[in-house]
Short mmCIF file of C-alpha atoms and ligand atoms in Angstrom, two decimals:
data_model
loop_
_atom_site.label_atom_id
_atom_site.label_comp_id
_atom_site.label_asym_id
_atom_site.label_seq_id
_atom_site.Cartn_x
_atom_site.Cartn_y
_atom_site.Cartn_z
CA MET A 57 -0.17 0.01 0.08
CA ARG A 58 1.25 4.02 -0.89
CA ILE A 59 0.35 5.74 2.51
CA LEU A 60 -0.56 9.45 2.92
CA VAL A 61 -0.09 10.56 6.48
CA VAL A 62 -0.72 14.83 6.49
CA GLY A 63 0.54 16.50 9.87
CA GLY A 64 4.31 16.99 10.57
CA GLY A 65 3.79 16.56 14.16
CA GLY A 66 5.21 13.99 17.34
CA ARG A 67 1.61 12.39 16.47
CA GLU A 68 2.66 11.58 12.53
CA HIS A 69 6.36 10.98 13.57
CA THR A 70 4.64 8.39 15.81
CA LEU A 71 2.51 7.50 13.19
CA VAL A 72 4.87 7.36 10.64
CA TRP A 73 7.67 5.30 12.84
CA LYS A 74 4.75 2.51 13.44
CA LEU A 75 3.10 1.99 9.51
CA LYS A 76 6.64 1.02 8.57
CA GLN A 77 6.49 -1.69 10.68
CA SER A 78 3.26 -3.05 8.66
CA PRO A 79 3.99 -5.82 5.52
CA LEU A 80 1.35 -4.02 4.24
CA VAL A 81 2.94 -0.55 3.54
CA GLU A 82 4.77 -0.33 0.46
CA LYS A 83 6.14 3.58 0.32
CA ILE A 84 5.23 6.26 3.20
CA TYR A 85 4.31 9.95 1.86
CA CYS A 86 4.36 12.07 4.79
CA ALA A 87 3.18 16.37 4.33
CA PRO A 88 4.46 18.48 5.78
CA GLY A 89 6.47 15.70 7.62
CA ASN A 90 9.69 16.75 9.52
CA ALA A 91 13.42 15.72 10.01
CA GLY A 92 12.66 12.43 11.92
CA ILE A 93 9.97 12.05 10.02
CA SER A 94 11.78 12.37 7.14
CA GLU A 95 13.99 8.38 8.00
CA TYR A 96 10.50 7.14 7.38
CA ALA A 97 9.42 8.35 5.13
CA GLN A 98 9.35 10.74 2.02
CA CYS A 99 8.00 14.12 3.02
CA VAL A 100 6.93 16.75 0.28
CA PRO A 101 6.57 20.30 0.93
CA ILE A 102 2.77 20.02 1.18
CA SER A 103 1.38 22.85 3.96
CA VAL A 104 -1.84 20.85 5.66
CA GLU A 105 -3.59 24.39 4.81
CA ASP A 106 -3.60 23.06 1.17
CA LEU A 107 -5.76 20.66 0.77
CA ARG A 108 -5.70 20.77 -2.84
CA GLY A 109 -1.76 20.22 -3.04
CA LEU A 110 -3.20 17.31 -1.29
CA VAL A 111 -5.97 15.91 -3.50
CA GLU A 112 -3.77 16.24 -6.69
CA PHE A 113 -1.05 14.76 -4.83
CA ALA A 114 -2.64 11.72 -3.92
CA GLU A 115 -4.46 11.55 -7.45
CA GLU A 116 -1.42 11.47 -8.97
CA GLN A 117 0.77 9.90 -6.55
CA LYS A 118 -1.94 7.00 -6.79
CA ILE A 119 -2.36 7.00 -2.94
CA ASP A 120 -3.71 3.88 -1.37
CA LEU A 121 -4.86 5.74 1.80
CA THR A 122 -3.84 9.47 2.98
CA ILE A 123 -4.92 9.66 7.00
CA VAL A 124 -4.95 12.76 8.46
CA GLY A 125 -2.94 13.82 12.05
CA PRO A 126 -4.35 17.73 12.78
CA GLU A 127 -7.88 18.61 12.95
CA ALA A 128 -7.57 22.19 10.52
CA PRO A 129 -7.88 20.02 7.50
CA LEU A 130 -10.36 17.69 9.26
CA ALA A 131 -12.73 20.99 9.81
CA GLU A 132 -11.71 22.35 6.53
CA GLY A 133 -13.03 19.67 4.93
CA ILE A 134 -10.45 17.74 4.04
CA VAL A 135 -12.11 13.92 3.97
CA ASP A 136 -15.16 15.53 1.81
CA LEU A 137 -12.60 16.13 -1.15
CA PHE A 138 -10.51 13.06 -1.01
CA GLN A 139 -13.66 10.94 -0.86
CA GLY A 140 -15.10 13.26 -4.50
CA ARG A 141 -12.24 12.04 -6.14
CA GLY A 142 -12.48 7.94 -5.09
CA LEU A 143 -9.62 8.67 -2.97
CA LYS A 144 -9.61 6.77 0.30
CA ILE A 145 -8.57 9.20 3.13
CA PHE A 146 -9.25 7.93 7.29
CA GLY A 147 -11.24 10.48 9.20
CA PRO A 148 -14.89 12.35 9.60
CA ASN A 149 -15.90 14.98 6.85
CA LYS A 150 -16.63 18.22 7.69
CA GLN A 151 -19.47 18.14 9.22
CA ALA A 152 -18.77 14.90 11.60
CA ALA A 153 -15.93 16.99 12.05
CA LYS A 154 -17.80 19.30 14.20
CA LEU A 155 -17.65 16.84 17.63
CA GLU A 156 -14.62 18.95 17.33
CA GLY A 157 -14.78 22.04 15.38
CA SER A 158 -17.85 23.86 17.36
CA LYS A 159 -18.28 22.90 21.18
CA VAL A 160 -21.72 24.19 20.29
CA PHE A 161 -22.20 20.70 18.80
CA ALA A 162 -20.74 18.63 20.82
CA LYS A 163 -22.59 19.91 23.78
CA GLU A 164 -26.31 19.68 22.25
CA LEU A 165 -25.10 16.33 21.12
CA MET A 166 -23.92 15.34 25.02
CA VAL A 167 -27.42 16.19 26.61
CA LYS A 168 -29.25 15.25 23.91
CA TYR A 169 -27.95 11.37 24.11
CA ASN A 170 -27.32 11.56 28.43
CA ILE A 171 -23.57 12.15 28.17
CA PRO A 172 -21.99 13.00 31.53
CA THR A 173 -21.02 16.04 30.70
CA ALA A 174 -20.97 19.50 32.80
CA GLU A 175 -24.27 21.74 32.97
CA TYR A 176 -23.89 24.50 30.39
CA LYS A 177 -25.44 27.85 29.28
CA THR A 178 -24.46 29.46 25.44
CA PHE A 179 -24.34 33.17 24.65
CA THR A 180 -24.22 35.17 21.77
CA ASN A 181 -24.60 38.49 23.22
CA PRO A 182 -21.84 39.98 25.37
CA GLU A 183 -24.12 41.21 27.83
CA GLU A 184 -26.51 38.08 28.73
CA ALA A 185 -22.82 36.14 29.18
CA GLU A 186 -22.18 38.94 31.55
CA GLN A 187 -25.03 38.98 33.43
CA TYR A 188 -25.51 34.93 33.80
CA ILE A 189 -21.39 34.94 34.73
CA LYS A 190 -23.20 37.26 37.38
CA LYS A 191 -24.91 35.34 39.36
CA VAL A 192 -23.71 32.08 39.03
CA GLY A 193 -20.00 33.13 40.57
CA THR A 194 -16.87 31.25 40.51
CA PRO A 195 -15.14 28.77 40.12
CA ILE A 196 -16.79 29.11 35.73
CA VAL A 197 -15.45 27.72 32.60
CA ILE A 198 -15.30 30.37 29.65
CA LYS A 199 -14.91 29.26 26.14
CA ALA A 200 -15.18 30.11 22.84
CA GLU A 201 -17.92 27.55 20.20
CA GLY A 202 -14.22 27.32 17.79
CA LEU A 203 -10.80 25.93 17.16
CA ALA A 204 -8.92 28.04 18.79
CA ALA A 205 -5.34 26.18 18.77
CA GLY A 206 -6.16 24.78 22.96
CA LYS A 207 -6.25 28.66 23.83
CA GLY A 208 -9.44 29.36 23.91
CA VAL A 209 -10.47 27.51 27.44
CA ILE A 210 -10.19 29.60 30.83
CA VAL A 211 -10.49 27.57 33.76
CA CYS A 212 -11.47 31.11 36.14
CA GLU A 213 -10.89 31.36 40.00
CA GLU A 214 -12.41 34.18 40.26
CA GLU A 215 -15.90 36.42 38.58
CA GLU A 216 -13.18 39.97 36.99
CA GLU A 217 -11.24 36.81 34.93
CA ALA A 218 -14.94 35.38 34.27
CA LEU A 219 -15.58 38.50 32.56
CA LEU A 220 -11.98 39.23 31.24
CA ALA A 221 -12.11 36.10 29.40
CA MET A 222 -15.35 36.65 28.18
CA LYS A 223 -14.67 40.02 26.61
CA LYS A 224 -11.49 38.82 24.99
CA ILE A 225 -13.39 35.75 23.04
CA MET A 226 -17.20 37.84 22.81
CA ILE A 227 -15.63 41.77 22.17
CA ASP A 228 -11.92 41.94 21.39
CA ARG A 229 -12.57 38.35 19.33
CA ALA A 230 -9.54 36.93 20.58
CA PHE A 231 -10.26 33.58 18.26
CA GLY A 232 -11.82 35.33 15.49
CA ASP A 233 -14.86 32.87 14.29
CA ALA A 234 -14.39 30.28 17.02
CA GLY A 235 -15.19 33.62 19.98
CA ASN A 236 -19.35 33.94 17.28
CA ARG A 237 -20.58 31.87 20.31
CA LEU A 238 -19.32 31.72 24.17
CA ILE A 239 -20.18 28.14 26.20
CA VAL A 240 -20.31 29.15 30.06
CA GLU A 241 -18.90 26.19 31.82
CA GLU A 242 -19.70 24.33 35.12
CA CYS A 243 -15.68 24.00 36.35
CA LEU A 244 -15.65 20.60 37.67
CA ARG A 245 -13.07 19.10 40.11
CA GLY A 246 -10.57 16.07 39.81
CA GLU A 247 -8.28 14.48 37.92
CA GLU A 248 -8.30 14.39 34.39
CA ALA A 249 -7.42 11.44 31.52
CA SER A 250 -8.66 10.78 27.90
CA ILE A 251 -9.86 7.73 25.64
CA LEU A 252 -9.40 7.50 22.45
CA ALA A 253 -10.83 4.39 20.32
CA PHE A 254 -11.82 3.47 16.60
CA THR A 255 -14.99 4.19 14.86
CA ASP A 256 -16.45 2.84 11.64
CA GLY A 257 -19.81 5.22 12.89
CA GLU A 258 -21.47 1.98 14.04
CA SER A 259 -18.82 0.01 16.09
CA ILE A 260 -16.04 1.31 18.12
CA LEU A 261 -12.18 -0.16 19.70
CA PRO A 262 -10.69 1.52 22.31
CA MET A 263 -7.80 2.45 22.85
CA VAL A 264 -5.42 1.80 26.58
CA SER A 265 -5.96 5.61 28.55
CA SER A 266 -3.45 7.91 28.86
CA GLN A 267 -2.57 11.54 29.76
CA ASP A 268 -1.60 14.35 28.54
CA HIS A 269 0.01 17.00 30.67
CA LYS A 270 -0.83 20.86 29.23
CA PRO A 271 0.09 23.02 31.87
CA VAL A 272 3.96 24.07 30.80
CA TYR A 273 5.54 23.67 33.75
CA ASP A 274 5.86 21.01 36.97
CA GLY A 275 2.90 20.78 39.43
CA ASP A 276 0.41 21.74 36.49
CA ARG A 277 1.58 25.95 36.42
CA GLY A 278 1.95 28.19 33.58
CA PRO A 279 0.10 28.51 30.70
CA ASN A 280 -1.40 25.37 28.27
CA THR A 281 1.02 24.24 25.80
CA GLY A 282 -0.35 21.98 23.57
CA GLY A 283 1.50 19.27 25.64
CA MET A 284 4.11 18.25 27.57
CA GLY A 285 4.56 15.22 28.15
CA ALA A 286 1.45 12.22 28.03
CA TYR A 287 1.57 8.91 29.84
CA ALA A 288 0.04 5.30 28.92
CA PRO A 289 -2.44 3.36 30.31
CA ALA A 290 -3.82 6.71 33.22
CA PRO A 291 -3.81 3.75 36.73
CA LEU A 292 -6.97 5.76 37.07
CA VAL A 293 -9.15 4.20 34.49
CA THR A 294 -9.35 0.99 35.80
CA PRO A 295 -11.53 -2.45 33.58
CA GLU A 296 -14.27 -0.87 35.22
CA ILE A 297 -14.55 2.02 34.16
CA ALA A 298 -13.28 2.00 30.52
CA LYS A 299 -16.16 -0.01 30.06
CA TYR A 300 -18.16 2.45 31.35
CA VAL A 301 -16.07 5.22 29.07
CA GLU A 302 -17.30 2.52 26.33
CA GLU A 303 -20.78 2.04 27.24
CA GLU A 304 -22.48 5.20 28.38
CA ILE A 305 -19.81 7.88 26.99
CA LEU A 306 -18.52 6.89 23.70
CA LEU A 307 -21.15 5.11 22.24
CA PRO A 308 -23.74 7.03 22.16
CA ALA A 309 -21.98 9.14 21.67
CA VAL A 310 -21.35 7.35 17.81
CA LYS A 311 -24.71 6.02 17.64
CA GLY A 312 -26.19 10.20 18.79
CA LEU A 313 -24.33 10.96 15.61
CA LYS A 314 -25.85 8.35 13.12
CA SER A 315 -29.40 8.79 14.51
CA ASP A 316 -28.44 13.21 13.24
CA GLY A 317 -27.18 11.80 10.14
CA HIS A 318 -23.97 12.17 10.87
CA SER A 319 -21.38 9.85 9.18
CA TYR A 320 -18.89 9.99 11.57
CA SER A 321 -15.80 7.55 11.68
CA GLY A 322 -12.13 7.91 12.49
CA ILE A 323 -10.49 8.51 16.46
CA ILE A 324 -13.00 9.60 18.13
CA TYR A 325 -11.30 11.25 21.77
CA ALA A 326 -13.82 11.90 25.23
CA GLY A 327 -11.35 14.19 26.75
CA LEU A 328 -12.40 13.10 30.10
CA MET A 329 -12.59 14.63 33.83
CA PHE A 330 -12.88 12.00 36.69
CA THR A 331 -15.36 13.59 39.53
CA GLU A 332 -16.74 12.86 42.55
CA LYS A 333 -19.93 11.52 40.63
CA GLY A 334 -17.96 10.04 38.19
CA PRO A 335 -16.41 10.65 34.61
CA LYS A 336 -17.40 13.82 32.37
CA VAL A 337 -16.80 14.83 29.08
CA LEU A 338 -14.10 17.54 28.77
CA GLU A 339 -14.52 17.66 25.09
CA PHE A 340 -14.21 14.98 22.35
CA ASN A 341 -11.61 15.62 19.61
CA CYS A 342 -11.56 13.86 16.13
CA ARG A 343 -8.21 12.78 15.63
CA PHE A 344 -5.53 10.67 17.80
CA GLY A 345 -4.03 13.63 20.20
CA ASP A 346 -0.76 14.92 20.64
CA PRO A 347 1.36 13.87 22.26
CA GLU A 348 -1.29 10.85 23.51
CA ALA A 349 -0.73 9.09 20.11
CA GLN A 350 2.90 9.05 21.36
CA VAL A 351 2.06 6.95 23.90
CA VAL A 352 -0.48 5.12 22.85
CA ILE A 353 0.62 3.65 19.57
CA PRO A 354 3.40 1.89 20.32
CA LEU A 355 1.70 -0.08 23.35
CA LEU A 356 -0.86 -0.92 20.35
CA LYS A 357 1.11 -4.76 19.44
CA SER A 358 -1.80 -5.55 16.48
CA ASP A 359 -0.13 -3.65 12.83
CA LEU A 360 -1.74 -0.77 12.72
CA VAL A 361 -3.21 -0.81 8.99
CA PRO A 362 -5.58 -3.29 8.47
CA ILE A 363 -7.38 -1.43 12.00
CA LEU A 364 -7.10 1.95 10.01
CA GLN A 365 -8.37 0.11 6.45
CA ALA A 366 -11.60 -1.43 8.70
CA VAL A 367 -12.66 1.78 10.23
CA VAL A 368 -12.25 3.48 6.10
CA GLU A 369 -14.60 -0.17 4.48
CA GLY A 370 -16.55 0.49 8.33
CA LYS A 371 -15.73 -2.84 9.05
CA LEU A 372 -14.14 -2.30 12.07
CA SER A 373 -15.50 -5.22 14.07
CA GLN A 374 -14.77 -7.29 11.72
CA VAL A 375 -11.42 -6.13 13.83
CA LYS A 376 -9.11 -6.49 17.22
CA ALA A 377 -6.77 -5.07 18.91
CA GLU A 378 -4.02 -6.25 20.93
CA TRP A 379 -1.90 -4.20 23.14
CA HIS A 380 1.39 -4.84 25.36
CA GLU A 381 2.22 -5.46 29.36
CA GLY A 382 3.60 -2.23 31.08
CA TYR A 383 3.63 1.26 31.00
CA ALA A 384 4.65 4.41 27.70
CA VAL A 385 5.78 7.91 29.09
CA CYS A 386 6.80 10.12 26.76
CA VAL A 387 8.02 13.40 27.40
CA VAL A 388 7.70 16.70 25.27
CA MET A 389 11.70 18.64 25.42
CA ALA A 390 10.54 22.59 24.26
CA SER A 391 12.06 25.45 23.16
CA GLY A 392 13.18 28.59 24.74
CA GLY A 393 9.69 30.50 26.08
CA TYR A 394 7.47 28.35 24.45
CA PRO A 395 4.36 28.44 24.23
CA ASP A 396 5.27 32.11 24.52
CA SER A 397 7.88 33.32 21.19
CA TYR A 398 11.33 31.33 21.05
CA GLN A 399 13.82 30.59 18.51
CA LYS A 400 14.00 28.27 15.77
CA GLY A 401 16.67 27.21 14.58
CA MET A 402 19.18 25.99 17.26
CA VAL A 403 21.51 22.82 16.27
CA ILE A 404 19.89 19.20 18.76
CA GLU A 405 23.30 17.73 19.88
CA GLY A 406 22.67 13.29 21.22
CA LEU A 407 20.11 12.05 18.94
CA GLU A 408 22.24 9.79 17.50
CA GLU A 409 23.05 8.30 20.93
CA GLN A 410 19.57 6.90 21.66
CA LYS A 411 19.22 5.49 18.60
CA ALA A 412 21.15 1.53 19.98
CA ASN A 413 18.43 2.27 22.94
CA HIS A 414 15.05 -0.03 21.25
CA ASN A 415 12.75 0.86 23.81
CA LEU A 416 13.00 4.24 23.48
CA MET A 417 12.27 6.66 20.20
CA VAL A 418 13.10 10.58 19.73
CA PHE A 419 9.86 11.44 18.12
CA HIS A 420 10.21 15.06 15.93
CA ALA A 421 8.03 17.54 16.38
CA GLY A 422 9.54 21.20 15.98
CA THR A 423 12.47 19.72 13.91
CA ASP A 424 13.93 20.68 10.15
CA ILE A 425 17.61 19.81 8.96
CA GLN A 426 19.87 22.92 8.40
CA LYS A 427 23.55 22.19 6.83
CA GLU A 428 22.88 18.11 6.95
CA LYS A 429 22.19 19.35 10.40
CA VAL A 430 19.14 18.87 12.77
CA VAL A 431 17.58 22.36 14.29
CA THR A 432 14.76 23.71 16.75
CA SER A 433 12.32 24.39 14.06
CA GLY A 434 9.00 24.66 16.43
CA GLY A 435 7.67 24.88 19.98
CA ARG A 436 7.33 21.31 20.85
CA VAL A 437 10.61 19.98 19.53
CA LEU A 438 10.10 16.26 20.53
CA GLY A 439 9.04 13.98 22.21
CA VAL A 440 11.12 11.32 23.94
CA THR A 441 8.77 7.80 24.87
CA GLY A 442 10.12 5.34 25.90
CA TRP A 443 8.14 1.74 27.10
CA ALA A 444 8.89 -0.57 29.62
CA GLN A 445 7.71 -3.04 31.73
CA THR A 446 6.19 -1.04 35.29
CA LEU A 447 6.13 3.15 35.03
CA PRO A 448 9.63 4.29 37.92
CA GLN A 449 11.51 1.64 34.80
CA THR A 450 9.46 3.02 31.89
CA LEU A 451 10.08 7.22 33.67
CA LYS A 452 13.64 5.87 34.12
CA ASN A 453 14.53 5.28 30.99
CA VAL A 454 12.97 7.75 29.22
CA TYR A 455 14.17 11.01 32.08
CA GLU A 456 17.82 8.99 31.19
CA ALA A 457 17.34 9.82 27.19
CA VAL A 458 16.21 13.61 27.98
CA GLU A 459 19.26 14.46 29.59
CA SER A 460 21.34 13.08 27.36
CA ILE A 461 20.02 15.18 24.74
CA ARG A 462 21.22 18.86 23.71
CA PHE A 463 19.73 22.25 22.43
CA GLU A 464 19.88 26.15 23.89
CA GLY A 465 16.52 27.04 25.62
CA ALA A 466 15.72 23.24 25.88
CA HIS A 467 13.13 23.11 29.02
CA TYR A 468 11.04 19.74 29.80
CA ARG A 469 8.17 18.70 32.38
CA LYS A 470 9.92 17.37 35.18
CA ASP A 471 7.17 15.40 36.30
CA ILE A 472 6.27 13.63 33.85
CA GLY A 473 4.30 10.87 35.24
CA GLN A 474 4.11 11.23 38.53
CA LYS A 475 0.92 11.56 39.00
CA ALA A 476 0.18 8.06 37.86
CA LEU A 477 3.03 6.03 41.07
CA LYS A 478 1.40 7.69 43.77
CA LEU A 479 -1.68 6.19 42.43
CA LEU A 480 -0.12 2.52 41.83
CA LYS A 481 1.37 3.21 45.69
P1 AMP B 501 -10.91 21.39 26.20
O1 AMP B 501 -9.81 22.45 25.35
O2 AMP B 501 -12.36 22.02 26.26
O3 AMP B 501 -10.80 19.72 26.63
O4 AMP B 501 -10.16 22.17 27.58
C1 AMP B 501 -9.26 22.45 27.72
C2 AMP B 501 -8.92 22.50 29.27
O5 AMP B 501 -9.66 23.18 30.32
C3 AMP B 501 -9.40 20.62 29.95
O6 AMP B 501 -8.11 19.49 29.65
C4 AMP B 501 -9.52 20.98 31.05
O7 AMP B 501 -8.48 21.00 32.53
C5 AMP B 501 -9.64 22.95 31.42
N1 AMP B 501 -11.09 22.42 31.20
C6 AMP B 501 -12.70 21.89 30.32
N2 AMP B 501 -13.59 22.64 31.06
C7 AMP B 501 -13.32 22.72 32.48
C8 AMP B 501 -14.12 22.13 33.01
N3 AMP B 501 -15.91 22.34 32.99
N4 AMP B 501 -14.07 22.25 34.32
C9 AMP B 501 -12.63 22.39 34.33
N5 AMP B 501 -11.52 22.14 34.09
C10 AMP B 501 -11.45 22.63 32.79
N1 LIG B 502 -3.43 16.81 23.64
C1 LIG B 502 -4.01 17.24 23.75
C2 LIG B 502 -4.75 17.39 22.12
O1 LIG B 502 -3.95 17.03 21.12
O2 LIG B 502 -5.72 17.79 22.16
#
């Protein structure tokens, strides 16, 4: 098979690395890819926003299956475009991708199909939003309806903060049209974890659970990022909880989407808060998480290709997935200054030495090659990922590698996996 992966981050490096292990794969292309991906796939300089360029490339190169990493091209309708030309592609179409692209769409689906989530109200008028915020008080969560690169959700402890967040979204329009509607939501307390599943719109095939670490600094302090690290599985998610999430959250969502006339297929990703009253949905995403993919995919023992094919062909109930025992941990090494502004072009050293370690992969995110050297080219630079039987062993393996990789300004969290360690004690 000839495969095209769309994207160029750590998630896509992980997908390409796994696909490369499949005997069914003859050639992999990745658009645009990165320095790490170029060792496994032919990178093509087409951006993820250039949907026409991507579909023309897939036609010319006779691509058998395209896999979309990020949400933006899904929300823009890449799947509709490919399918319209008779090309196979993994991911939901434009209408179904609203599950992630519109928080109002997701909330309405959850209410209609009794899926546990926080109480909320939607606003289009800033004065009404202000009155409501003042009435219900804090803590409260303010959300822009649309895609805002992970920055459109503000958890507010003070009323003033909530009003400022509302103004930023509705009046200053900091996220443009993503702020056309505002969601004011009940603040949930508890631990978070993500459960992703493959789905063909009929049945689901859940993956091992995982936990991301969004704030930039140790102890969950500082501003939110795309994700500073992850581990899988999350000990919080016992087999009973996984079953509950499958039956009460993932399946009702997939079946609800179908009865509402959407043909949803690809990944359904539930971001969950484990409250005293049980797990509640914080958000749905319509793609692999980044860095969740970096820890979930290495634990997949089965070949990924037959699963992706079964999803695309609507035959998911016919396939099974086997998972490795043990844990995977990913520690993200970021550029100095990230998630604010940062410099690019810093030479990365210590990458070659890691290749002898067979329980470790350094997944590249923002990297490039300049004058035959691997250099930084983004905020999140590397996802150093290891796996082993126990969590302490995995953490030791990963952090030893992290400490031996160097670039100017590099920073990373030193407490990835600590919450899981506490639960396991
Ligand atoms: P989202 O993009 O909706 O997952 O939100 C990003 C982060 O904001 C989540 O990972 C939570 O930490 C937090 N968050 C979102 N919604 C709520 C809520 N209703 N209560 C508390 N925290 C929330
Ligand atoms: N790591 C969070 C996300 O991919 O949305």
